[in-house]
């Protein structure tokens, strides 16, 4: 019996290069890689060598006999991906190597931000002989969304911070914490001190829900709730009223599932996690009984990933329910996410808290005079109106990047305009020595590992500019 990739897969592709028989797909050179919810091992060709297990930064790969009861579904999930015939070479792709022109001066690059995209960019740059990297982080603690965005109960996913720490310890990398670019140092300062700058500052705010009542107490963004339970300095002072019995989460991506799960799991299971102590104390005295997750579109368009849904439905002492009338009758029979949704009960069991998945409902207004008490929703098919009780409403409709001082900004996308990672000015021309990677480059899409390919692509553009003499490394060498 083979190995299997499980829920905590971050899709960074490390295992792909370790596998001697190329049975882990999609590979980073496959266009499907950027959209894949996880990677999948082909049980028919896996030779059970275990090489991928040690390559995986988050221990997401297990031999079948070590799978826990809630992980058995991943055997079928891995196999199902490979039931679709695909052309693939016998051997895994070889990791592309950077070819760097030697101007006699070691390349020196500043990276702004210390999350996955920043550290994967640093890792790639440090493969260049002699290259130096200085990472500037606004906060006094590194690792960006790995520390402040991943739920504390996703312990294995959070292990990717160990991979980032290993990169951080590289002798040619310097980390400067508590330095804000635009306040403590300017973009021009960075270009004087370094040959190039890569901004990997992520998407640190959330998209706003603009409906009447959104300003009421008791309405907050999932971003601030996530930051609160993870002890993010920008959100640690927030307070959430958990004396409410019912909560609504608007939006149904993985962040919505995270906050709903954190509100409903047994808080004692979080004791040995990295949850912020005030949040653990608040969850211990929480009165929340039920969380509704509201999706505007049908269930076939659920934004959460199948691995996260599997994880949610196998959480102990938690009822996950859905009204079959809100599920489509005619969706593809091989849609595994819909099949799992159809297998869920319509009402909770006698014990445990409940997460209720709702579909086809557009929020119209928050109900309540002095604070949130409920939510008015309109059915997207017939326009019919319904209300639900909710003393706390969390909006989880997407992250959004903020403007970066001295750089252009695309307000419609919340990104810095760029051409494959090269920042472009208002005239469309590249800004010398200035690059972006991660969510501020492409918007808040993909998973932790998606940032690895994204960062490597940006570094490749930077190296191309270096080789062509467009960075000050070449100018300094000539003068
Ligand atoms: Fe590939 Fe060996 Fe992992 Fe199987 S156990 S997926 S053969 S690396």
Coordinates of C-alpha atoms and ligand atoms in Angstrom, one line a residue:
X1 CA 0.0 0.0 0.0
X2 CA 1.3 3.5 -0.9
X3 CA 2.0 6.7 0.8
X4 CA -0.6 9.5 0.7
X5 CA -0.6 13.3 0.9
X6 CA -2.9 14.6 3.6
X7 CA -4.7 17.8 4.6
X8 CA -1.8 19.9 5.8
X9 CA -0.1 19.8 2.3
X10 CA 1.0 23.4 1.6
X11 CA 1.9 22.6 -2.0
X12 CA 5.5 23.8 -2.0
X13 CA 6.6 20.9 -4.2
X14 CA 9.6 19.8 -2.2
X15 CA 8.4 16.2 -2.3
X16 CA 8.1 16.2 -6.1
X17 CA 11.9 16.6 -6.5
X18 CA 12.5 13.9 -3.9
X19 CA 10.4 11.2 -5.5
X20 CA 12.4 8.8 -7.6
X21 CA 9.5 7.6 -9.7
X22 CA 7.7 11.0 -10.3
X23 CA 4.5 9.8 -8.9
X24 CA 3.6 13.1 -7.0
X25 CA 1.5 15.4 -9.2
X26 CA 1.0 18.0 -10.3
X27 CA 4.6 19.0 -10.6
X28 CA 5.7 22.7 -10.4
X29 CA 6.3 22.9 -14.1
X30 CA 2.7 21.8 -14.8
X31 CA 0.1 24.6 -15.3
X32 CA -2.2 22.8 -13.0
X33 CA 0.2 23.2 -10.1
X34 CA -0.8 26.8 -9.3
X35 CA -4.5 25.8 -9.0
X36 CA -4.1 22.5 -7.2
X37 CA -5.6 22.3 -3.7
X38 CA -2.9 19.9 -2.8
X39 CA -0.5 17.4 -4.4
X40 CA -1.4 13.8 -5.0
X41 CA 0.5 10.5 -4.9
X42 CA -0.3 7.9 -7.5
X43 CA -0.8 4.7 -5.6
X44 CA -0.2 2.6 -8.7
X45 CA 3.4 3.8 -9.1
X46 CA 4.5 4.7 -5.5
X47 CA 7.2 2.3 -4.4
X48 CA 6.9 3.3 -0.8
X49 CA 10.5 4.5 -0.5
X50 CA 9.6 7.3 2.0
X51 CA 11.8 9.9 0.3
X52 CA 9.0 12.4 0.1
X53 CA 8.2 12.1 3.9
X54 CA 11.5 13.7 4.9
X55 CA 11.3 16.3 2.1
X56 CA 7.8 17.6 3.1
X57 CA 8.2 20.6 5.4
X58 CA 4.9 20.0 7.2
X59 CA 4.8 16.2 7.6
X60 CA 1.8 16.0 5.2
X61 CA 2.8 12.7 3.7
X62 CA 2.3 9.4 5.5
X63 CA 2.4 5.7 4.7
X64 CA -1.1 4.3 4.5
X65 CA -0.7 2.4 7.8
X66 CA 0.0 5.6 9.7
X67 CA -3.1 7.4 8.5
X68 CA -5.5 8.4 11.3
X69 CA -9.2 7.6 11.0
X70 CA -10.0 11.1 9.8
X71 CA -7.2 10.9 7.2
X72 CA -8.3 7.6 5.4
X73 CA -10.3 9.7 2.9
X74 CA -7.0 11.0 1.6
X75 CA -6.1 7.6 0.2
X76 CA -9.0 7.8 -2.2
X77 CA -8.4 11.5 -2.9
X78 CA -4.8 10.8 -3.9
X79 CA -5.9 7.9 -6.1
X80 CA -8.8 9.7 -7.7
X81 CA -6.5 12.5 -9.1
X82 CA -4.5 9.8 -10.9
X83 CA -7.5 8.1 -12.4
X84 CA -7.5 10.8 -15.1
X85 CA -4.8 9.7 -17.6
X86 CA -2.0 12.3 -17.9
X87 CA 1.2 12.2 -19.9
X88 CA 4.0 12.5 -17.4
X89 CA 7.7 11.7 -17.7
X90 CA 9.2 8.8 -15.8
X91 CA 11.5 11.0 -13.9
X92 CA 10.6 14.1 -11.9
X93 CA 11.5 17.5 -13.4
X94 CA 14.9 18.8 -12.6
X95 CA 14.8 22.0 -10.5
X96 CA 15.8 24.9 -12.8
X97 CA 19.2 26.4 -11.7
X98 CA 19.9 30.1 -11.8
X99 CA 22.6 31.1 -14.2
X100 CA 24.2 34.3 -12.8
X101 CA 26.8 36.5 -14.5
X102 CA 29.8 37.3 -12.3
X103 CA 30.5 41.1 -12.2
X104 CA 33.0 40.6 -9.3
X105 CA 30.5 42.0 -6.8
X106 CA 28.2 39.8 -4.8
X107 CA 24.6 40.4 -5.5
X108 CA 23.0 42.2 -2.5
X109 CA 19.2 42.2 -2.3
X110 CA 16.7 43.6 0.2
X111 CA 13.5 41.8 0.8
X112 CA 10.6 43.6 2.5
X113 CA 8.4 41.2 4.5
X114 CA 9.2 37.8 6.1
X115 CA 6.3 35.6 5.2
X116 CA 6.5 32.6 2.8
X117 CA 7.0 34.6 -0.4
X118 CA 9.7 36.6 1.1
X119 CA 11.6 33.7 2.6
X120 CA 11.2 31.5 -0.6
X121 CA 12.7 34.5 -2.5
X122 CA 15.6 34.6 0.0
X123 CA 16.1 30.9 -0.3
X124 CA 16.3 31.1 -4.1
X125 CA 18.7 34.1 -4.0
X126 CA 21.0 32.4 -1.5
X127 CA 21.6 29.6 -4.1
X128 CA 23.7 32.3 -5.9
X129 CA 27.3 32.0 -4.7
X130 CA 28.2 34.9 -2.5
X131 CA 24.8 36.6 -2.7
X132 CA 23.6 38.4 0.4
X133 CA 20.0 39.0 1.5
X134 CA 18.6 41.4 4.1
X135 CA 15.0 40.8 5.2
X136 CA 13.2 43.9 6.6
X137 CA 10.1 43.1 8.7
X138 CA 7.7 45.7 10.1
X139 CA 6.8 43.6 13.1
X140 CA 9.1 42.4 15.9
X141 CA 8.3 38.8 14.9
X142 CA 8.9 37.1 11.5
X143 CA 7.0 34.6 9.3
X144 CA 4.0 36.7 8.2
X145 CA 0.8 34.8 7.6
X146 CA 2.4 31.4 8.6
X147 CA 2.4 32.8 12.1
X148 CA -0.6 35.1 12.0
X149 CA -2.9 33.5 9.4
X150 CA -2.7 29.7 9.9
X151 CA -5.2 28.5 12.6
X152 CA -3.5 27.3 15.8
X153 CA -5.1 23.8 15.5
X154 CA -3.5 23.3 12.1
X155 CA -0.3 22.3 13.8
X156 CA 1.3 20.5 11.0
X157 CA 0.7 23.3 8.5
X158 CA 2.3 25.7 11.0
X159 CA 5.4 23.5 10.9
X160 CA 6.3 25.3 7.6
X161 CA 7.6 28.0 10.0
X162 CA 10.5 25.5 10.7
X163 CA 11.3 25.7 7.0
X164 CA 11.3 29.5 7.1
X165 CA 13.5 29.5 10.2
X166 CA 16.0 27.2 8.5
X167 CA 16.2 29.8 5.6
X168 CA 16.5 32.6 8.2
X169 CA 19.6 30.9 9.8
X170 CA 21.6 31.0 6.5
X171 CA 24.9 32.8 7.2
X172 CA 24.4 35.2 4.3
X173 CA 21.0 36.3 5.4
X174 CA 20.4 39.2 7.8
X175 CA 17.0 39.8 9.4
X176 CA 16.0 43.3 10.6
X177 CA 12.9 43.2 12.7
X178 CA 10.8 46.2 13.6
X179 CA 11.8 48.2 10.6
X180 CA 9.0 49.8 8.6
X181 CA 9.7 50.8 5.0
X182 CA 8.2 54.2 4.4
X183 CA 8.7 55.2 8.1
X184 CA 12.1 54.0 9.3
X185 CA 13.7 53.6 5.9
X186 CA 12.6 54.7 2.4
X187 CA 12.5 52.8 -0.9
X188 CA 15.4 55.0 -2.0
X189 CA 17.4 54.2 1.1
X190 CA 17.0 50.5 0.2
X191 CA 18.1 51.1 -3.4
X192 CA 21.2 52.9 -2.1
X193 CA 22.1 50.1 0.3
X194 CA 21.2 47.2 -2.0
X195 CA 21.3 46.3 -5.7
X196 CA 17.6 45.4 -5.8
X197 CA 14.5 45.3 -3.6
X198 CA 11.8 42.6 -3.6
X199 CA 8.6 43.6 -1.8
X200 CA 6.7 40.5 -0.5
X201 CA 4.4 42.3 2.0
X202 CA 1.4 40.2 1.3
X203 CA -2.3 41.3 1.5
X204 CA -2.7 42.5 5.0
X205 CA -6.2 43.8 5.1
X206 CA -9.6 42.4 4.0
X207 CA -12.2 43.3 1.5
X208 CA -15.1 45.3 3.0
X209 CA -18.7 44.2 3.1
X210 CA -20.7 47.2 2.1
X211 CA -24.2 46.6 3.4
X212 CA -26.4 48.6 5.8
X213 CA -25.4 47.8 9.4
X214 CA -21.9 46.7 8.6
X215 CA -20.6 49.3 11.0
X216 CA -22.5 48.0 14.0
X217 CA -20.7 46.5 17.0
X218 CA -20.6 42.8 16.7
X219 CA -19.6 43.0 13.0
X220 CA -15.9 42.4 12.3
X221 CA -13.6 41.0 9.6
X222 CA -12.3 37.4 9.8
X223 CA -8.9 39.0 9.3
X224 CA -9.1 40.7 12.6
X225 CA -10.5 37.6 14.3
X226 CA -7.7 35.4 12.9
X227 CA -5.2 38.0 13.9
X228 CA -6.7 38.1 17.4
X229 CA -6.5 34.4 18.1
X230 CA -3.0 34.3 16.7
X231 CA -1.8 37.2 18.8
X232 CA -0.9 39.5 15.9
X233 CA 0.2 42.8 17.4
X234 CA -2.2 44.8 15.1
X235 CA -5.2 42.8 16.4
X236 CA -4.3 41.6 19.9
X237 CA -6.2 44.4 21.5
X238 CA -9.5 43.6 19.8
X239 CA -12.3 42.0 21.8
X240 CA -15.0 39.7 20.4
X241 CA -18.3 39.1 22.2
X242 CA -18.5 35.3 22.5
X243 CA -21.5 35.5 24.8
X244 CA -23.6 35.1 21.6
X245 CA -25.2 31.7 20.8
X246 CA -25.2 32.2 17.1
X247 CA -22.5 33.5 14.8
X248 CA -22.6 34.1 11.0
X249 CA -19.6 34.0 8.8
X250 CA -20.0 35.7 5.4
X251 CA -18.0 34.0 2.7
X252 CA -17.0 30.3 2.4
X253 CA -13.3 30.1 1.7
X254 CA -10.8 28.3 3.9
X255 CA -10.6 31.4 6.2
X256 CA -14.3 31.1 6.8
X257 CA -13.9 27.4 7.7
X258 CA -11.0 28.3 10.0
X259 CA -12.9 30.9 12.0
X260 CA -16.0 28.7 12.2
X261 CA -14.0 25.8 13.4
X262 CA -12.1 27.9 16.0
X263 CA -15.4 29.1 17.3
X264 CA -16.8 25.5 17.7
X265 CA -13.9 23.2 18.6
X266 CA -13.4 22.1 22.2
X267 CA -11.0 24.8 23.4
X268 CA -9.1 22.2 25.5
X269 CA -7.8 20.8 22.2
X270 CA -6.0 24.1 21.7
X271 CA -4.2 24.2 25.0
X272 CA -0.8 23.0 23.6
X273 CA -1.2 25.1 20.5
X274 CA 0.2 28.6 19.7
X275 CA -3.2 30.3 20.3
X276 CA -2.9 33.7 22.0
X277 CA -3.8 33.2 25.7
X278 CA -6.5 35.8 25.8
X279 CA -8.2 34.1 22.9
X280 CA -8.0 30.7 24.6
X281 CA -9.5 32.2 27.7
X282 CA -12.4 33.8 25.7
X283 CA -13.1 30.6 23.8
X284 CA -13.2 28.7 27.1
X285 CA -16.1 30.8 28.3
X286 CA -17.8 31.1 24.9
X287 CA -21.5 30.6 24.6
X288 CA -21.4 30.0 20.9
X289 CA -23.5 27.0 19.9
X290 CA -23.8 27.4 16.1
X291 CA -22.0 29.1 13.3
X292 CA -23.6 29.6 9.9
X293 CA -21.3 29.9 6.9
X294 CA -23.0 31.9 4.2
X295 CA -22.2 31.4 0.5
X296 CA -23.6 33.7 -2.1
X297 CA -23.4 31.1 -4.9
X298 CA -24.3 27.5 -5.0
X299 CA -22.5 24.7 -3.3
X300 CA -20.7 23.7 -6.5
X301 CA -18.9 27.0 -6.2
X302 CA -17.8 26.6 -2.6
X303 CA -14.5 28.4 -2.2
X304 CA -13.1 26.2 0.5
X305 CA -10.9 23.3 -0.5
X306 CA -11.8 19.7 -0.3
X307 CA -8.9 18.8 2.1
X308 CA -10.2 21.5 4.5
X309 CA -13.8 20.2 4.2
X310 CA -12.6 16.7 4.9
X311 CA -10.7 18.0 8.0
X312 CA -13.8 19.9 9.2
X313 CA -16.1 16.9 8.8
X314 CA -13.8 14.6 10.7
X315 CA -13.4 17.0 13.7
X316 CA -14.6 15.3 16.8
X317 CA -17.7 16.5 18.6
X318 CA -18.6 18.9 15.8
X319 CA -21.8 18.7 13.7
X320 CA -21.4 19.9 10.1
X321 CA -24.8 20.2 8.5
X322 CA -26.2 21.4 5.2
X323 CA -29.8 21.6 3.9
X324 CA -30.1 19.2 0.9
X325 CA -32.5 21.7 -0.7
X326 CA -29.6 24.1 -1.0
X327 CA -27.4 21.6 -2.9
X328 CA -27.6 21.4 -6.7
X329 CA -29.5 18.4 -8.2
X330 CA -27.5 18.2 -11.4
X331 CA -23.8 18.7 -10.6
X332 CA -21.2 16.4 -12.0
X333 CA -21.3 13.0 -10.4
X334 CA -17.5 13.0 -10.0
X335 CA -17.4 16.2 -8.0
X336 CA -15.9 14.9 -4.7
X337 CA -16.6 18.1 -2.8
X338 CA -20.3 18.0 -3.7
X339 CA -20.4 14.2 -2.9
X340 CA -19.0 14.9 0.6
X341 CA -21.5 17.8 1.1
X342 CA -24.4 15.5 0.0
X343 CA -23.3 12.9 2.6
X344 CA -23.7 15.5 5.5
X345 CA -26.7 15.5 7.7
X346 CA -29.3 18.2 7.5
X347 CA -29.6 18.7 11.2
X348 CA -27.1 18.4 14.1
X349 CA -26.9 15.4 16.5
X350 CA -27.8 15.7 20.1
X351 CA -24.4 16.8 21.3
X352 CA -21.6 19.1 20.2
X353 CA -21.5 22.5 18.5
X354 CA -22.7 23.0 14.9
X355 CA -21.4 24.5 11.7
X356 CA -24.2 25.1 9.2
X357 CA -23.2 25.5 5.6
X358 CA -25.7 27.8 3.7
X359 CA -25.8 28.5 0.0
X360 CA -27.4 30.8 -2.6
X361 CA -27.9 33.6 0.0
X362 CA -26.7 37.2 -0.5
X363 CA -26.4 39.4 2.6
X364 CA -28.7 42.4 2.5
X365 CA -28.2 44.1 5.8
X366 CA -27.1 43.5 9.4
X367 CA -30.1 43.5 11.7
X368 CA -29.9 45.2 15.2
X369 CA -30.3 48.6 16.7
X370 CA -27.2 49.0 18.9
X371 CA -25.3 45.9 17.9
X372 CA -25.6 43.0 15.5
X373 CA -28.5 40.7 16.2
X374 CA -29.1 39.0 12.9
X375 CA -28.6 39.0 9.2
X376 CA -31.1 39.6 6.4
X377 CA -30.4 37.4 3.4
X378 CA -31.8 37.3 -0.1
X379 CA -32.1 34.0 -2.0
X380 CA -30.0 34.5 -5.2
X381 CA -32.4 32.3 -7.3
X382 CA -35.8 33.8 -6.6
X383 CA -35.0 36.9 -4.5
X384 CA -36.9 35.6 -1.5
X385 CA -35.9 37.1 1.8
X386 CA -34.9 35.3 5.0
X387 CA -33.3 36.2 8.3
X388 CA -31.0 34.4 10.7
X389 CA -30.0 35.2 14.3
X390 CA -26.4 36.2 14.7
X391 CA -24.9 38.2 17.6
X392 CA -21.5 38.1 15.9
X393 CA -21.0 38.5 12.2
X394 CA -17.6 37.9 10.7
X395 CA -16.8 38.8 7.1
X396 CA -14.5 36.5 5.2
X397 CA -14.8 37.7 1.6
X398 CA -11.1 38.0 0.7
X399 CA -7.8 39.5 1.6
X400 CA -6.6 42.7 0.0
X401 CA -3.1 44.3 -0.4
X402 CA -2.4 47.8 0.9
X403 CA -0.4 50.5 -1.0
X404 CA 3.4 50.2 -0.6
X405 CA 5.1 53.6 0.0
X406 CA 6.8 54.9 -3.2
X407 CA 5.4 52.2 -5.4
X408 CA 2.4 52.4 -7.8
X409 CA -0.8 50.8 -6.6
X410 CA -3.6 49.1 -8.4
X411 CA -6.6 49.9 -6.2
X412 CA -9.0 47.7 -8.1
X413 CA -6.9 44.6 -7.4
X414 CA -5.1 45.6 -4.3
X415 CA -1.7 44.8 -5.9
X416 CA 1.4 46.6 -7.1
X417 CA 1.4 46.7 -10.9
X418 CA 4.1 44.5 -12.3
X419 CA 5.3 42.5 -15.3
X420 CA 6.2 39.0 -14.1
X421 CA 7.5 40.5 -10.8
X422 CA 9.2 43.6 -12.2
X423 CA 7.3 46.6 -10.7
X424 CA 6.1 48.8 -13.5
X425 CA 5.5 52.6 -13.2
X426 CA 2.6 54.6 -14.6
X427 CA 4.2 54.6 -18.0
X428 CA 4.4 50.8 -18.0
X429 CA 8.2 50.8 -17.8
X430 CA 10.0 48.7 -15.2
X431 CA 11.1 50.6 -12.0
X432 CA 14.8 49.9 -11.8
X433 CA 15.8 47.3 -9.2
X434 CA 12.3 47.0 -7.8
X435 CA 10.3 43.7 -7.7
X436 CA 7.3 42.1 -6.0
X437 CA 6.5 38.5 -5.0
X438 CA 3.6 36.7 -3.4
X439 CA 0.1 38.2 -2.8
X440 CA 1.1 41.9 -3.4
X441 CA 2.3 40.7 -6.9
X442 CA -0.6 38.4 -8.0
X443 CA -3.4 39.0 -5.4
X444 CA -4.5 36.7 -2.6
X445 CA -4.6 33.4 -4.5
X446 CA -3.2 30.0 -4.0
X447 CA -1.7 28.3 -0.9
X448 CA 1.5 28.7 1.1
X449 CA 3.5 26.7 -1.4
X450 CA 2.2 28.6 -4.4
X451 CA 4.4 31.4 -3.2
X452 CA 7.5 29.4 -3.8
X453 CA 7.0 29.2 -7.5
X454 CA 5.9 32.8 -7.5
X455 CA 9.0 33.9 -5.6
X456 CA 11.3 31.8 -7.8
X457 CA 9.8 33.4 -10.9
X458 CA 10.5 36.9 -9.5
X459 CA 14.1 36.0 -8.6
X460 CA 14.6 34.7 -12.2
X461 CA 13.5 38.1 -13.5
X462 CA 15.8 39.9 -11.1
X463 CA 18.7 37.7 -12.1
X464 CA 17.9 38.3 -15.8
X465 CA 18.2 42.1 -15.1
X466 CA 21.4 41.6 -13.2
X467 CA 22.9 39.5 -16.1
X468 CA 21.8 42.2 -18.6
X469 CA 23.6 44.9 -16.5
X470 CA 20.4 46.6 -15.5
X471 CA 21.2 46.5 -11.8
X472 CA 23.8 48.7 -10.0
X473 CA 26.0 45.6 -9.5
X474 CA 27.1 46.0 -13.1
X475 CA 27.4 49.8 -12.9
X476 CA 29.5 49.5 -9.7
X477 CA 31.8 46.9 -11.3
X478 CA 32.4 49.2 -14.3
X479 CA 33.2 52.4 -12.3
Ligands
LIG1 FE1 7.5 8.8 -4.4 FE2 8.7 7.3 -2.5 FE3 7.0 9.2 -1.7 FE4 6.1 7.0 -3.0 S1 7.1 7.1 -1.0 S2 5.4 9.1 -3.4 S3 7.7 6.6 -4.4 S4 9.0 9.5 -2.8

